[in-house]
Amino acid sequence: MNLFLDCEFNGFGGELISMALVDEEGNYLYEVLDCPQPVAWVAEHVMPLLAQAPISFTEFQNKLSSFLNEYDAIHVVADWAEDLSLFTRGLLLGAGRAIHTPPLTLELWTGKMRFPSQVPHNALSDAEALADSYLLQ
């Protein structure tokens, strides 16, 4: 199953703020993490659009694991490398330990975004626009 990924993070190289994964049928995971000290741009353009309360990183990983394990195999598609990095870091539980997933592949898609996000800088809206654009290529 293709899962379309988008993340919001606290400035270039910053910590994860929100992640969305949307499958081809419209099912999704969207979660928000606490960001107590957002950089100015993020405070202005991302934080007002999160649309739900933050959860702990442990709860995020539990929800991510449950969502991913609904599928027999996963192909994660993102249009920005940092999103893939944040996704894979989210799988790490500790030294030598990671979330168990079905077989998983990653794709950094460089195609044309044919559909704009309805709410730019909201991970769920951005992931939905990515899914629509990718599936119509």
PDB file of C-alpha atoms in Angstrom:
ATOM      1  CA  MET A   1       0.000   0.000   0.000  1.00  0.00           C
ATOM      2  CA  ASN A   2       1.258   3.467  -0.849  1.00  0.00           C
ATOM      3  CA  LEU A   3       1.344   5.794   2.135  1.00  0.00           C
ATOM      4  CA  PHE A   4       1.859   9.482   1.422  1.00  0.00           C
ATOM      5  CA  LEU A   5       3.913  11.294   4.031  1.00  0.00           C
ATOM      6  CA  ASP A   6       4.236  14.875   5.108  1.00  0.00           C
ATOM      7  CA  CYS A   7       5.810  16.317   8.236  1.00  0.00           C
ATOM      8  CA  GLU A   8       6.064  19.718   9.832  1.00  0.00           C
ATOM      9  CA  PHE A   9       9.173  20.424  11.862  1.00  0.00           C
ATOM     10  CA  ASN A  10      10.727  23.237  13.862  1.00  0.00           C
ATOM     11  CA  GLY A  11      12.872  24.933  11.234  1.00  0.00           C
ATOM     12  CA  PHE A  12      15.481  23.312   9.017  1.00  0.00           C
ATOM     13  CA  GLY A  13      16.738  20.163  10.760  1.00  0.00           C
ATOM     14  CA  GLY A  14      14.429  20.792  13.723  1.00  0.00           C
ATOM     15  CA  GLU A  15      12.358  18.392  15.752  1.00  0.00           C
ATOM     16  CA  LEU A  16       9.158  16.829  14.478  1.00  0.00           C
ATOM     17  CA  ILE A  17       5.983  18.813  15.171  1.00  0.00           C
ATOM     18  CA  SER A  18       3.397  16.855  13.181  1.00  0.00           C
ATOM     19  CA  MET A  19       3.238  13.894  10.831  1.00  0.00           C
ATOM     20  CA  ALA A  20       0.581  12.671   8.439  1.00  0.00           C
ATOM     21  CA  LEU A  21       0.420   9.435   6.485  1.00  0.00           C
ATOM     22  CA  VAL A  22      -2.453   9.055   4.005  1.00  0.00           C
ATOM     23  CA  ASP A  23      -3.145   5.812   2.141  1.00  0.00           C
ATOM     24  CA  GLU A  24      -4.622   5.416  -1.337  1.00  0.00           C
ATOM     25  CA  GLU A  25      -8.118   4.981   0.090  1.00  0.00           C
ATOM     26  CA  GLY A  26      -8.019   8.122   2.231  1.00  0.00           C
ATOM     27  CA  ASN A  27      -7.320   6.443   5.563  1.00  0.00           C
ATOM     28  CA  TYR A  28      -4.815   8.423   7.549  1.00  0.00           C
ATOM     29  CA  LEU A  29      -2.731   8.935  10.627  1.00  0.00           C
ATOM     30  CA  TYR A  30      -2.233  12.537  11.732  1.00  0.00           C
ATOM     31  CA  GLU A  31      -0.527  13.321  15.005  1.00  0.00           C
ATOM     32  CA  VAL A  32       0.944  16.396  16.644  1.00  0.00           C
ATOM     33  CA  LEU A  33       3.861  16.573  19.085  1.00  0.00           C
ATOM     34  CA  ASP A  34       4.669  19.342  21.536  1.00  0.00           C
ATOM     35  CA  CYS A  35       6.861  22.187  20.283  1.00  0.00           C
ATOM     36  CA  PRO A  36       7.462  24.471  23.261  1.00  0.00           C
ATOM     37  CA  GLN A  37       9.901  26.816  21.495  1.00  0.00           C
ATOM     38  CA  PRO A  38       8.988  27.145  17.809  1.00  0.00           C
ATOM     39  CA  VAL A  39      11.175  29.306  15.614  1.00  0.00           C
ATOM     40  CA  ALA A  40       9.417  32.499  14.513  1.00  0.00           C
ATOM     41  CA  TRP A  41       8.392  31.255  11.062  1.00  0.00           C
ATOM     42  CA  VAL A  42       6.965  28.021  12.483  1.00  0.00           C
ATOM     43  CA  ALA A  43       5.129  29.904  15.239  1.00  0.00           C
ATOM     44  CA  GLU A  44       3.460  32.084  12.614  1.00  0.00           C
ATOM     45  CA  HIS A  45       2.850  29.626   9.758  1.00  0.00           C
ATOM     46  CA  VAL A  46       2.609  26.117  11.245  1.00  0.00           C
ATOM     47  CA  MET A  47       1.504  26.196  14.874  1.00  0.00           C
ATOM     48  CA  PRO A  48      -1.885  27.881  14.169  1.00  0.00           C
ATOM     49  CA  LEU A  49      -2.727  25.123  11.651  1.00  0.00           C
ATOM     50  CA  LEU A  50      -2.076  22.013  13.750  1.00  0.00           C
ATOM     51  CA  ALA A  51      -5.788  21.591  14.581  1.00  0.00           C
ATOM     52  CA  GLN A  52      -5.335  19.128  17.443  1.00  0.00           C
ATOM     53  CA  ALA A  53      -3.641  18.781  20.799  1.00  0.00           C
ATOM     54  CA  PRO A  54      -0.140  17.329  21.018  1.00  0.00           C
ATOM     55  CA  ILE A  55       0.569  13.854  22.355  1.00  0.00           C
ATOM     56  CA  SER A  56       3.733  12.363  23.869  1.00  0.00           C
ATOM     57  CA  PHE A  57       6.382  10.859  21.618  1.00  0.00           C
ATOM     58  CA  THR A  58       5.703   7.419  23.137  1.00  0.00           C
ATOM     59  CA  GLU A  59       1.996   7.710  22.339  1.00  0.00           C
ATOM     60  CA  PHE A  60       2.908   8.914  18.844  1.00  0.00           C
ATOM     61  CA  GLN A  61       5.079   5.837  18.295  1.00  0.00           C
ATOM     62  CA  ASN A  62       2.309   3.540  19.558  1.00  0.00           C
ATOM     63  CA  LYS A  63      -0.186   5.099  17.147  1.00  0.00           C
ATOM     64  CA  LEU A  64       2.334   4.995  14.294  1.00  0.00           C
ATOM     65  CA  SER A  65       2.996   1.314  14.952  1.00  0.00           C
ATOM     66  CA  SER A  66      -0.713   0.480  15.037  1.00  0.00           C
ATOM     67  CA  PHE A  67      -1.349   2.355  11.794  1.00  0.00           C
ATOM     68  CA  LEU A  68       1.572   0.835   9.896  1.00  0.00           C
ATOM     69  CA  ASN A  69       0.731  -2.673  11.011  1.00  0.00           C
ATOM     70  CA  GLU A  70      -2.713  -2.455   9.404  1.00  0.00           C
ATOM     71  CA  TYR A  71      -0.969  -3.153   6.067  1.00  0.00           C
ATOM     72  CA  ASP A  72       0.791  -6.191   4.599  1.00  0.00           C
ATOM     73  CA  ALA A  73       3.457  -4.081   2.886  1.00  0.00           C
ATOM     74  CA  ILE A  74       4.118  -0.346   2.794  1.00  0.00           C
ATOM     75  CA  HIS A  75       5.623   2.026   0.252  1.00  0.00           C
ATOM     76  CA  VAL A  76       6.088   5.464   1.856  1.00  0.00           C
ATOM     77  CA  VAL A  77       6.152   8.363  -0.609  1.00  0.00           C
ATOM     78  CA  ALA A  78       7.367  11.850   0.334  1.00  0.00           C
ATOM     79  CA  ASP A  79       8.347  14.872  -1.689  1.00  0.00           C
ATOM     80  CA  TRP A  80      10.960  16.165   0.763  1.00  0.00           C
ATOM     81  CA  ALA A  81      13.931  14.212   2.138  1.00  0.00           C
ATOM     82  CA  GLU A  82      13.582  15.574   5.664  1.00  0.00           C
ATOM     83  CA  ASP A  83      10.097  14.033   5.862  1.00  0.00           C
ATOM     84  CA  LEU A  84      11.601  10.595   5.209  1.00  0.00           C
ATOM     85  CA  SER A  85      14.269  11.259   7.821  1.00  0.00           C
ATOM     86  CA  LEU A  86      11.714  12.268  10.458  1.00  0.00           C
ATOM     87  CA  PHE A  87       9.569   9.245   9.594  1.00  0.00           C
ATOM     88  CA  THR A  88      12.452   6.795  10.002  1.00  0.00           C
ATOM     89  CA  ARG A  89      13.562   8.466  13.236  1.00  0.00           C
ATOM     90  CA  GLY A  90      10.012   7.992  14.487  1.00  0.00           C
ATOM     91  CA  LEU A  91      10.471   4.240  14.066  1.00  0.00           C
ATOM     92  CA  LEU A  92      13.413   4.134  16.477  1.00  0.00           C
ATOM     93  CA  LEU A  93      12.620   2.957  20.002  1.00  0.00           C
ATOM     94  CA  GLY A  94      16.156   2.958  21.374  1.00  0.00           C
ATOM     95  CA  ALA A  95      19.581   1.478  20.818  1.00  0.00           C
ATOM     96  CA  GLY A  96      19.115  -1.533  18.543  1.00  0.00           C
ATOM     97  CA  ARG A  97      15.312  -1.379  18.780  1.00  0.00           C
ATOM     98  CA  ALA A  98      12.707  -0.157  16.303  1.00  0.00           C
ATOM     99  CA  ILE A  99       8.983  -0.366  15.718  1.00  0.00           C
ATOM    100  CA  HIS A 100       8.084  -3.610  13.980  1.00  0.00           C
ATOM    101  CA  THR A 101       6.641  -2.855  10.551  1.00  0.00           C
ATOM    102  CA  PRO A 102       5.500  -4.861   7.565  1.00  0.00           C
ATOM    103  CA  PRO A 103       7.942  -4.843   4.630  1.00  0.00           C
ATOM    104  CA  LEU A 104       8.662  -1.169   3.999  1.00  0.00           C
ATOM    105  CA  THR A 105      10.149   0.852   1.138  1.00  0.00           C
ATOM    106  CA  LEU A 106      10.691   4.599   0.802  1.00  0.00           C
ATOM    107  CA  GLU A 107      10.428   6.880  -2.214  1.00  0.00           C
ATOM    108  CA  LEU A 108      11.527  10.482  -2.578  1.00  0.00           C
ATOM    109  CA  TRP A 109       9.126  11.606  -5.292  1.00  0.00           C
ATOM    110  CA  THR A 110      10.239  14.424  -7.568  1.00  0.00           C
ATOM    111  CA  GLY A 111       7.142  14.607  -9.745  1.00  0.00           C
ATOM    112  CA  LYS A 112       4.941  17.622 -10.288  1.00  0.00           C
ATOM    113  CA  MET A 113       2.467  18.612  -7.600  1.00  0.00           C
ATOM    114  CA  ARG A 114      -0.732  18.888  -9.634  1.00  0.00           C
ATOM    115  CA  PHE A 115      -2.956  19.746  -6.692  1.00  0.00           C
ATOM    116  CA  PRO A 116      -2.161  22.435  -4.146  1.00  0.00           C
ATOM    117  CA  SER A 117      -2.609  21.750  -0.466  1.00  0.00           C
ATOM    118  CA  GLN A 118      -5.906  23.095   0.833  1.00  0.00           C
ATOM    119  CA  VAL A 119      -4.087  24.188   4.023  1.00  0.00           C
ATOM    120  CA  PRO A 120      -0.383  24.696   3.263  1.00  0.00           C
ATOM    121  CA  HIS A 121       1.917  23.802   6.178  1.00  0.00           C
ATOM    122  CA  ASN A 122      -0.623  21.423   7.688  1.00  0.00           C
ATOM    123  CA  ALA A 123       0.870  17.931   7.381  1.00  0.00           C
ATOM    124  CA  LEU A 124      -2.470  16.196   6.749  1.00  0.00           C
ATOM    125  CA  SER A 125      -3.544  18.599   4.026  1.00  0.00           C
ATOM    126  CA  ASP A 126      -0.092  18.489   2.435  1.00  0.00           C
ATOM    127  CA  ALA A 127      -0.042  14.659   2.484  1.00  0.00           C
ATOM    128  CA  GLU A 128      -3.489  14.548   0.856  1.00  0.00           C
ATOM    129  CA  ALA A 129      -2.300  16.886  -1.924  1.00  0.00           C
ATOM    130  CA  LEU A 130       0.774  14.693  -2.415  1.00  0.00           C
ATOM    131  CA  ALA A 131      -1.421  11.582  -2.668  1.00  0.00           C
ATOM    132  CA  ASP A 132      -3.708  13.213  -5.240  1.00  0.00           C
ATOM    133  CA  SER A 133      -0.760  14.443  -7.323  1.00  0.00           C
ATOM    134  CA  TYR A 134       1.174  11.161  -7.178  1.00  0.00           C
ATOM    135  CA  LEU A 135      -1.808   8.986  -8.042  1.00  0.00           C
ATOM    136  CA  LEU A 136      -2.609  11.059 -11.132  1.00  0.00           C
ATOM    137  CA  GLN A 137       0.886  11.042 -12.611  1.00  0.00           C
TER     138      GLN A 137
END
